[in-house]
Amino acid sequence: MSQHYLVDGYNFIHHNPRLKQMIDNSLEFARNQTIALIKGYISSRKIRVTLVFDGDDVGYVDPVFQDTSRLKIIYSNAPEKADPLIKRLIKKEKNKKSLTLVSADHELIDFGKLQGAKIISPENFYHLLTKSYLIHHLDQKYNHSLSPDELDEWLKLFGEKK
């Protein structure tokens, strides 16, 4: 039974200064950056994420950011907003103990708590995503094994003897 994050998409973007700043360039860009961050986070974890956006201003969605087995992206059908859809998804979730709602919307938070979902703020979820991203990239950049010849060369450079 894997952890399932249910993310209030635009609420998440608007509560993170770096993502919110991207909206000035393009809503699509901010949304696609959010999706990319989440994809990076779930790539090394056994978790699922459902990302819900209001569907009234969808615009362009990069085909790279389509649903996967562990990431589902849902747009509400206009004129419906994301909040009622999120409430239905919370109600429909069979295992509420594995569900974590990501939102700062007080009405959604209260509803989620009543239904038994855990709650995490958009700021804390963003911290999880970016911390994971940085660690992964630092590992990729600096975590290289040395061959025996390379190790010998480094030992010689620093005056160490085997």
mmCIF file of C-alpha atoms in Angstrom:
data_model
loop_
_atom_site.group_PDB
_atom_site.id
_atom_site.type_symbol
_atom_site.label_atom_id
_atom_site.label_comp_id
_atom_site.label_asym_id
_atom_site.label_seq_id
_atom_site.Cartn_x
_atom_site.Cartn_y
_atom_site.Cartn_z
ATOM 1 C CA MET A 1 0.000 0.000 0.000
ATOM 2 C CA SER A 2 1.810 3.110 -1.207
ATOM 3 C CA GLN A 3 1.530 6.670 -0.007
ATOM 4 C CA HIS A 4 -0.860 8.747 -2.134
ATOM 5 C CA TYR A 5 -0.500 12.531 -2.350
ATOM 6 C CA LEU A 6 -3.507 14.500 -3.587
ATOM 7 C CA VAL A 7 -2.243 17.929 -4.671
ATOM 8 C CA ASP A 8 -4.384 21.044 -5.064
ATOM 9 C CA GLY A 9 -2.393 22.174 -8.123
ATOM 10 C CA TYR A 10 -2.845 25.937 -8.411
ATOM 11 C CA ASN A 11 -2.988 26.294 -4.622
ATOM 12 C CA PHE A 12 0.401 24.563 -4.510
ATOM 13 C CA ILE A 13 1.830 26.894 -7.175
ATOM 14 C CA HIS A 14 0.477 30.058 -5.544
ATOM 15 C CA HIS A 15 1.959 29.150 -2.151
ATOM 16 C CA ASN A 16 5.506 28.760 -3.461
ATOM 17 C CA PRO A 17 7.310 31.994 -4.403
ATOM 18 C CA ARG A 18 9.514 30.390 -7.079
ATOM 19 C CA LEU A 19 6.588 28.711 -8.831
ATOM 20 C CA LYS A 20 4.293 31.707 -8.388
ATOM 21 C CA GLN A 21 6.920 33.924 -10.012
ATOM 22 C CA MET A 22 6.853 31.632 -13.069
ATOM 23 C CA ILE A 23 3.175 32.454 -13.610
ATOM 24 C CA ASP A 24 4.279 35.918 -14.760
ATOM 25 C CA ASN A 25 5.923 34.216 -17.743
ATOM 26 C CA SER A 26 3.242 31.629 -18.309
ATOM 27 C CA LEU A 27 0.718 29.630 -16.346
ATOM 28 C CA GLU A 28 1.602 26.626 -18.481
ATOM 29 C CA PHE A 29 5.279 27.017 -17.620
ATOM 30 C CA ALA A 30 4.551 27.098 -13.871
ATOM 31 C CA ARG A 31 2.263 24.089 -14.204
ATOM 32 C CA ASN A 32 4.796 22.112 -16.253
ATOM 33 C CA GLN A 33 7.578 22.943 -13.761
ATOM 34 C CA THR A 34 5.358 21.657 -10.967
ATOM 35 C CA ILE A 35 4.735 18.439 -12.867
ATOM 36 C CA ALA A 36 8.457 18.035 -13.569
ATOM 37 C CA LEU A 37 9.304 18.478 -9.873
ATOM 38 C CA ILE A 38 6.727 15.882 -8.881
ATOM 39 C CA LYS A 39 7.914 13.439 -11.549
ATOM 40 C CA GLY A 40 11.458 13.771 -10.247
ATOM 41 C CA TYR A 41 10.289 13.110 -6.702
ATOM 42 C CA ILE A 42 8.237 10.025 -7.514
ATOM 43 C CA SER A 43 10.892 8.526 -9.786
ATOM 44 C CA SER A 44 12.789 7.088 -6.818
ATOM 45 C CA ARG A 45 9.860 6.370 -4.488
ATOM 46 C CA LYS A 46 6.946 3.990 -4.325
ATOM 47 C CA ILE A 47 4.297 6.676 -4.043
ATOM 48 C CA ARG A 48 1.404 7.944 -6.138
ATOM 49 C CA VAL A 49 0.455 11.552 -6.814
ATOM 50 C CA THR A 50 -2.818 12.920 -8.114
ATOM 51 C CA LEU A 51 -2.434 16.520 -9.227
ATOM 52 C CA VAL A 52 -5.689 18.444 -9.666
ATOM 53 C CA PHE A 53 -6.038 21.747 -11.526
ATOM 54 C CA ASP A 54 -8.973 23.995 -12.351
ATOM 55 C CA GLY A 55 -9.882 23.204 -15.945
ATOM 56 C CA ASP A 56 -11.068 26.618 -17.083
ATOM 57 C CA ASP A 57 -7.644 27.824 -18.266
ATOM 58 C CA VAL A 58 -5.770 24.690 -19.255
ATOM 59 C CA GLY A 59 -3.770 26.059 -22.176
ATOM 60 C CA TYR A 60 -0.897 24.021 -23.571
ATOM 61 C CA VAL A 61 0.161 20.874 -21.742
ATOM 62 C CA ASP A 62 3.526 19.487 -22.806
ATOM 63 C CA PRO A 63 3.004 15.891 -24.035
ATOM 64 C CA VAL A 64 5.998 14.861 -21.904
ATOM 65 C CA PHE A 65 3.811 15.548 -18.872
ATOM 66 C CA GLN A 66 1.116 12.972 -19.477
ATOM 67 C CA ASP A 67 -0.218 10.642 -16.808
ATOM 68 C CA THR A 68 1.969 7.771 -15.706
ATOM 69 C CA SER A 69 1.213 4.790 -13.497
ATOM 70 C CA ARG A 70 2.135 6.837 -10.406
ATOM 71 C CA LEU A 71 1.189 10.366 -11.513
ATOM 72 C CA LYS A 72 -2.324 11.264 -12.507
ATOM 73 C CA ILE A 73 -3.054 14.807 -13.689
ATOM 74 C CA ILE A 74 -6.695 15.845 -13.589
ATOM 75 C CA TYR A 75 -8.336 19.052 -14.821
ATOM 76 C CA SER A 76 -11.810 19.855 -13.542
ATOM 77 C CA ASN A 77 -14.473 20.310 -16.182
ATOM 78 C CA ALA A 78 -15.241 24.036 -16.453
ATOM 79 C CA PRO A 79 -17.103 25.735 -14.884
ATOM 80 C CA GLU A 80 -16.424 23.362 -11.973
ATOM 81 C CA LYS A 81 -13.392 24.305 -9.910
ATOM 82 C CA ALA A 82 -10.813 21.881 -8.537
ATOM 83 C CA ASP A 83 -12.046 21.976 -4.913
ATOM 84 C CA PRO A 84 -15.289 19.986 -5.383
ATOM 85 C CA LEU A 85 -13.378 17.487 -7.511
ATOM 86 C CA ILE A 86 -10.717 17.118 -4.799
ATOM 87 C CA LYS A 87 -13.443 16.507 -2.204
ATOM 88 C CA ARG A 88 -14.934 13.745 -4.368
ATOM 89 C CA LEU A 89 -11.506 12.173 -4.805
ATOM 90 C CA ILE A 90 -10.931 12.232 -1.042
ATOM 91 C CA LYS A 91 -14.316 10.603 -0.440
ATOM 92 C CA LYS A 92 -13.645 7.984 -3.101
ATOM 93 C CA GLU A 93 -10.202 7.023 -1.712
ATOM 94 C CA LYS A 94 -10.501 3.559 -0.186
ATOM 95 C CA ASN A 95 -7.446 3.758 2.062
ATOM 96 C CA LYS A 96 -7.623 7.185 3.685
ATOM 97 C CA LYS A 97 -4.652 6.373 5.942
ATOM 98 C CA SER A 98 -2.348 6.390 2.915
ATOM 99 C CA LEU A 99 -3.798 9.682 1.592
ATOM 100 C CA THR A 100 -2.042 13.011 2.131
ATOM 101 C CA LEU A 101 -3.732 16.191 0.941
ATOM 102 C CA VAL A 102 -1.420 18.989 -0.209
ATOM 103 C CA SER A 103 -3.275 22.286 0.136
ATOM 104 C CA ALA A 104 -3.497 25.498 2.143
ATOM 105 C CA ASP A 105 -7.231 25.846 1.482
ATOM 106 C CA HIS A 106 -8.863 25.773 4.940
ATOM 107 C CA GLU A 107 -12.124 24.302 3.675
ATOM 108 C CA LEU A 108 -10.285 21.448 1.909
ATOM 109 C CA ILE A 109 -8.039 20.892 4.925
ATOM 110 C CA ASP A 110 -11.026 20.624 7.265
ATOM 111 C CA PHE A 111 -12.791 18.262 4.856
ATOM 112 C CA GLY A 112 -9.668 16.121 4.428
ATOM 113 C CA LYS A 113 -9.143 15.835 8.177
ATOM 114 C CA LEU A 114 -12.774 14.811 8.708
ATOM 115 C CA GLN A 115 -12.321 12.097 6.089
ATOM 116 C CA GLY A 116 -9.128 10.794 7.750
ATOM 117 C CA ALA A 117 -6.546 12.156 5.299
ATOM 118 C CA LYS A 118 -3.194 13.506 6.432
ATOM 119 C CA ILE A 119 -2.458 17.129 5.544
ATOM 120 C CA ILE A 120 0.778 18.730 4.376
ATOM 121 C CA SER A 121 1.220 22.378 3.469
ATOM 122 C CA PRO A 122 2.263 23.353 -0.059
ATOM 123 C CA GLU A 123 5.456 24.845 1.396
ATOM 124 C CA ASN A 124 6.420 21.583 3.127
ATOM 125 C CA PHE A 125 5.591 19.513 0.050
ATOM 126 C CA TYR A 126 7.714 21.846 -2.097
ATOM 127 C CA HIS A 127 10.540 21.379 0.408
ATOM 128 C CA LEU A 128 10.228 17.585 0.031
ATOM 129 C CA LEU A 129 10.294 17.878 -3.760
ATOM 130 C CA THR A 130 13.258 20.241 -3.973
ATOM 131 C CA LYS A 131 15.292 18.543 -1.246
ATOM 132 C CA SER A 132 14.913 15.239 -3.054
ATOM 133 C CA TYR A 133 15.784 16.875 -6.387
ATOM 134 C CA LEU A 134 18.961 18.491 -5.024
ATOM 135 C CA ILE A 135 20.158 15.333 -3.286
ATOM 136 C CA HIS A 136 19.570 13.282 -6.442
ATOM 137 C CA HIS A 137 21.505 15.736 -8.629
ATOM 138 C CA LEU A 138 24.349 16.075 -6.154
ATOM 139 C CA ASP A 139 24.607 12.288 -5.994
ATOM 140 C CA GLN A 140 24.657 12.106 -9.774
ATOM 141 C CA LYS A 141 27.307 14.812 -9.984
ATOM 142 C CA TYR A 142 29.645 13.823 -7.158
ATOM 143 C CA ASN A 143 29.017 10.192 -6.315
ATOM 144 C CA HIS A 144 31.454 8.536 -8.692
ATOM 145 C CA SER A 145 33.421 5.461 -7.854
ATOM 146 C CA LEU A 146 37.135 5.627 -8.467
ATOM 147 C CA SER A 147 38.908 2.891 -10.331
ATOM 148 C CA PRO A 148 41.990 1.404 -8.637
ATOM 149 C CA ASP A 149 44.213 3.350 -11.083
ATOM 150 C CA GLU A 150 42.422 6.634 -10.304
ATOM 151 C CA LEU A 151 42.741 5.964 -6.588
ATOM 152 C CA ASP A 152 46.480 5.337 -6.964
ATOM 153 C CA GLU A 153 46.863 8.562 -8.929
ATOM 154 C CA TRP A 154 45.037 10.578 -6.231
ATOM 155 C CA LEU A 155 47.111 8.975 -3.487
ATOM 156 C CA LYS A 156 50.310 9.905 -5.353
ATOM 157 C CA LEU A 157 49.085 13.484 -5.884
ATOM 158 C CA PHE A 158 48.486 13.940 -2.173
ATOM 159 C CA GLY A 159 51.688 12.196 -1.091
ATOM 160 C CA GLU A 160 49.972 9.206 0.426
ATOM 161 C CA LYS A 161 51.451 5.773 0.067
ATOM 162 C CA LYS A 162 49.493 2.572 -0.269
#
